[in-house]
Amino acid sequence: MRPAFDPTLYLVTDTALSAPRSVPDVVRAAVAGGVTAVQVRDKTASRRELYQLTLAVRAVLDPGVALFVNDAVDVALLAGADGVHVGQDDLPPAEVRALIGPDRLLGLSTGDDDELAVALALPPGTVDVVGIGPVWTTPTKPDAGTGLGPGGVAALAAEAAAGGLRSVAIGGISAERAALVTGVDGICVVSAVCAAPDPAAAARALRGAR
């Protein structure tokens, strides 16, 4: 059975933006403020460093807060994470599902109708949640493409829901903009929490805006 997963406020970690604080310290505060799911992401870390980071993050999570690892299927399995999130240039989702088995969650990034159509064409149960974005162009991930805007995200989210997939929006979301994002099951943030002076307060503001 797959773990429970509440996508309401989904945090993707950023080691550089969290500094000088540790990622686990930021995550602990963010969860106290209302973050409901966490994805460990650090493209500069070695596999060993990512594994150690994932274990450290897992240790500070409250029960019921799902833990994903970005891209690294081996790390997710070894660290006992609840799931894996892959992008369009990572391993294909069907192959990732075969590796992680039926009892872990799988997320997939989608940025347009064609990418979402591929996700929807996969066998039911392959993907659990799609990340839709960027909503707005963001310096956190400059290669993510042009912003879809809230309307574009809502349209893709409706297609995902019709196909049985949950969705989170990502890209340039702040507490001031969060209410503009509709139709999705949750919002996904990086800098809005990781770069905040008070991650708990930032998370509370994001939850309050929804």
Short mmCIF file of C-alpha atoms in Angstrom, two decimals:
data_model
loop_
_atom_site.label_atom_id
_atom_site.label_comp_id
_atom_site.label_asym_id
_atom_site.label_seq_id
_atom_site.Cartn_x
_atom_site.Cartn_y
_atom_site.Cartn_z
CA MET A 1 0.00 0.00 0.00
CA ARG A 2 1.32 3.44 -0.93
CA PRO A 3 1.90 5.98 1.83
CA ALA A 4 -0.63 8.68 2.56
CA PHE A 5 0.26 11.85 0.70
CA ASP A 6 -1.12 15.32 1.32
CA PRO A 7 0.12 17.64 -1.45
CA THR A 8 -1.35 20.84 0.01
CA LEU A 9 2.02 22.50 0.65
CA TYR A 10 4.93 20.65 -0.93
CA LEU A 11 8.48 21.84 -0.19
CA VAL A 12 11.44 21.13 -2.47
CA THR A 13 14.69 21.62 -0.60
CA ASP A 14 17.55 23.79 -1.80
CA THR A 15 20.80 23.48 0.11
CA ALA A 16 22.28 26.76 -1.11
CA LEU A 17 19.16 28.81 -0.40
CA SER A 18 18.85 27.26 3.06
CA ALA A 19 22.40 28.27 4.07
CA PRO A 20 23.79 29.09 6.54
CA ARG A 21 21.09 26.94 8.14
CA SER A 22 21.08 23.20 7.50
CA VAL A 23 18.41 21.72 5.24
CA PRO A 24 16.98 19.58 8.08
CA ASP A 25 16.66 22.69 10.28
CA VAL A 26 14.75 24.52 7.54
CA VAL A 27 12.56 21.47 6.90
CA ARG A 28 11.79 21.04 10.61
CA ALA A 29 10.64 24.66 10.85
CA ALA A 30 8.69 24.48 7.60
CA VAL A 31 6.81 21.37 8.71
CA ALA A 32 5.96 23.11 11.98
CA GLY A 33 4.51 25.91 9.85
CA GLY A 34 2.34 23.61 7.76
CA VAL A 35 4.39 21.94 5.03
CA THR A 36 2.71 18.61 4.18
CA ALA A 37 5.26 16.97 1.86
CA VAL A 38 9.00 17.35 1.27
CA GLN A 39 11.20 16.54 -1.71
CA VAL A 40 14.94 16.36 -1.10
CA ARG A 41 16.71 17.88 -4.09
CA ASP A 42 20.40 18.73 -4.40
CA LYS A 43 21.86 18.38 -7.87
CA THR A 44 25.36 19.24 -6.63
CA ALA A 45 25.53 16.53 -3.95
CA SER A 46 27.22 13.19 -4.42
CA ARG A 47 25.03 10.11 -4.04
CA ARG A 48 26.48 9.51 -0.57
CA GLU A 49 25.82 13.13 0.43
CA LEU A 50 22.27 12.96 -0.94
CA TYR A 51 21.67 9.72 0.96
CA GLN A 52 22.91 11.26 4.21
CA LEU A 53 20.84 14.39 3.60
CA THR A 54 17.72 12.33 2.94
CA LEU A 55 18.19 10.39 6.17
CA ALA A 56 18.68 13.62 8.09
CA VAL A 57 15.52 15.13 6.60
CA ARG A 58 13.51 11.99 7.25
CA ALA A 59 14.52 12.16 10.91
CA VAL A 60 12.86 15.58 11.40
CA LEU A 61 9.58 14.91 9.60
CA ASP A 62 6.30 14.58 11.43
CA PRO A 63 4.26 11.41 10.82
CA GLY A 64 2.16 11.76 7.69
CA VAL A 65 4.54 14.15 5.91
CA ALA A 66 5.55 12.32 2.74
CA LEU A 67 9.23 12.30 1.79
CA PHE A 68 10.28 12.27 -1.87
CA VAL A 69 13.77 12.18 -3.37
CA ASN A 70 14.43 14.01 -6.61
CA ASP A 71 15.57 11.72 -9.42
CA ALA A 72 17.80 9.37 -7.39
CA VAL A 73 15.86 6.12 -7.24
CA ASP A 74 18.70 4.30 -5.47
CA VAL A 75 18.88 6.92 -2.73
CA ALA A 76 15.12 6.89 -2.24
CA LEU A 77 15.10 3.12 -1.80
CA LEU A 78 18.12 2.98 0.50
CA ALA A 79 16.93 5.88 2.65
CA GLY A 80 13.41 4.54 2.99
CA ALA A 81 11.75 7.54 1.33
CA ASP A 82 8.05 7.45 0.51
CA GLY A 83 8.60 8.26 -3.13
CA VAL A 84 10.64 9.58 -6.04
CA HIS A 85 10.09 12.59 -8.26
CA VAL A 86 11.45 12.60 -11.81
CA GLY A 87 11.68 15.24 -14.49
CA GLN A 88 11.38 15.04 -18.24
CA ASP A 89 15.11 14.35 -18.65
CA ASP A 90 15.35 11.75 -15.89
CA LEU A 91 14.58 8.03 -16.04
CA PRO A 92 11.25 7.20 -17.73
CA PRO A 93 8.40 6.93 -15.21
CA ALA A 94 7.38 3.40 -16.24
CA GLU A 95 10.89 2.15 -15.59
CA VAL A 96 11.06 4.05 -12.30
CA ARG A 97 7.78 2.46 -11.20
CA ALA A 98 9.23 -0.97 -11.97
CA LEU A 99 12.25 -0.16 -9.80
CA ILE A 100 10.40 1.30 -6.82
CA GLY A 101 7.56 -1.22 -6.83
CA PRO A 102 3.88 -0.66 -6.04
CA ASP A 103 4.27 0.70 -2.51
CA ARG A 104 6.04 4.02 -3.15
CA LEU A 105 4.84 7.29 -4.62
CA LEU A 106 5.97 8.61 -7.99
CA GLY A 107 5.86 12.22 -9.10
CA LEU A 108 6.54 13.55 -12.60
CA SER A 109 7.24 17.09 -13.83
CA THR A 110 5.07 18.30 -16.70
CA GLY A 111 5.19 21.64 -18.45
CA ASP A 112 2.75 21.43 -21.34
CA ASP A 113 -0.09 19.43 -22.89
CA ASP A 114 2.24 16.99 -24.65
CA GLU A 115 4.15 16.10 -21.49
CA LEU A 116 0.93 15.68 -19.53
CA ALA A 117 -0.54 13.50 -22.30
CA VAL A 118 2.41 11.14 -21.97
CA ALA A 119 1.81 10.89 -18.21
CA LEU A 120 -1.90 10.23 -18.73
CA ALA A 121 -1.16 7.51 -21.29
CA LEU A 122 0.85 5.47 -18.79
CA PRO A 123 -0.81 2.48 -17.13
CA PRO A 124 -3.00 3.53 -14.19
CA GLY A 125 -1.02 3.69 -10.97
CA THR A 126 2.30 4.46 -12.64
CA VAL A 127 2.34 8.13 -11.61
CA ASP A 128 0.66 9.49 -8.47
CA VAL A 129 1.15 13.22 -8.86
CA VAL A 130 2.27 15.60 -11.59
CA GLY A 131 4.13 18.81 -10.96
CA ILE A 132 2.79 21.47 -13.32
CA GLY A 133 4.84 24.52 -14.12
CA PRO A 134 6.45 26.82 -14.01
CA VAL A 135 3.48 28.99 -13.10
CA TRP A 136 5.74 32.00 -13.33
CA THR A 137 9.30 32.10 -14.66
CA THR A 138 11.62 31.52 -11.73
CA PRO A 139 15.35 32.06 -11.13
CA THR A 140 15.38 28.95 -8.92
CA LYS A 141 15.17 26.79 -12.05
CA PRO A 142 15.94 28.93 -15.11
CA ASP A 143 15.77 25.96 -17.50
CA ALA A 144 12.15 25.24 -16.54
CA GLY A 145 10.77 27.29 -19.41
CA THR A 146 8.36 30.18 -19.82
CA GLY A 147 5.70 30.63 -17.18
CA LEU A 148 2.33 29.01 -17.95
CA GLY A 149 0.39 31.52 -15.89
CA PRO A 150 -2.37 30.56 -13.46
CA GLY A 151 -4.81 29.92 -16.29
CA GLY A 152 -2.48 27.55 -18.07
CA VAL A 153 -1.80 25.66 -14.87
CA ALA A 154 -5.52 25.37 -14.06
CA ALA A 155 -6.21 23.95 -17.52
CA LEU A 156 -3.51 21.30 -17.20
CA ALA A 157 -4.62 20.49 -13.65
CA ALA A 158 -8.16 19.86 -14.92
CA GLU A 159 -6.81 17.46 -17.54
CA ALA A 160 -4.74 15.68 -14.91
CA ALA A 161 -7.72 15.34 -12.56
CA ALA A 162 -9.89 13.98 -15.35
CA GLY A 163 -7.23 11.32 -15.89
CA GLY A 164 -7.05 10.41 -12.22
CA LEU A 165 -3.83 12.25 -11.36
CA ARG A 166 -3.30 14.69 -8.54
CA SER A 167 -1.31 17.82 -9.31
CA VAL A 168 0.85 20.46 -7.67
CA ALA A 169 1.80 23.78 -9.20
CA ILE A 170 5.39 25.01 -9.04
CA GLY A 171 7.37 28.02 -10.16
CA GLY A 172 7.50 31.51 -8.71
CA ILE A 173 4.81 30.91 -6.09
CA SER A 174 4.88 33.22 -3.09
CA ALA A 175 2.40 33.92 -0.31
CA GLU A 176 1.26 36.96 -2.28
CA ARG A 177 0.63 34.90 -5.43
CA ALA A 178 -0.57 31.63 -3.92
CA ALA A 179 -4.26 32.54 -4.03
CA LEU A 180 -4.00 33.08 -7.80
CA VAL A 181 -3.13 29.41 -8.32
CA THR A 182 -6.31 27.35 -8.62
CA GLY A 183 -7.41 23.92 -9.78
CA VAL A 184 -4.42 22.04 -8.34
CA ASP A 185 -4.30 19.81 -5.27
CA GLY A 186 -1.41 21.74 -3.82
CA ILE A 187 1.39 24.21 -4.37
CA CYS A 188 5.09 23.44 -4.49
CA VAL A 189 7.67 25.95 -3.31
CA VAL A 190 11.43 26.26 -3.05
CA SER A 191 12.76 29.76 -2.39
CA ALA A 192 9.56 31.00 -0.73
CA VAL A 193 10.45 28.79 2.24
CA CYS A 194 14.13 27.86 1.89
CA ALA A 195 15.27 31.48 1.49
CA ALA A 196 12.86 32.88 4.08
CA PRO A 197 14.34 34.27 7.32
CA ASP A 198 11.61 32.35 9.19
CA PRO A 199 10.64 29.17 7.29
CA ALA A 200 7.84 28.35 9.74
CA ALA A 201 6.24 31.76 9.28
CA ALA A 202 6.68 31.51 5.51
CA ALA A 203 4.93 28.15 5.47
CA ARG A 204 2.09 29.48 7.63
CA ALA A 205 1.64 32.42 5.25
CA LEU A 206 1.49 30.11 2.24
CA ARG A 207 -1.06 27.85 3.95
CA GLY A 208 -3.12 30.87 4.96
CA ALA A 209 -3.19 32.18 1.40
CA ARG A 210 -4.77 29.02 0.01
#
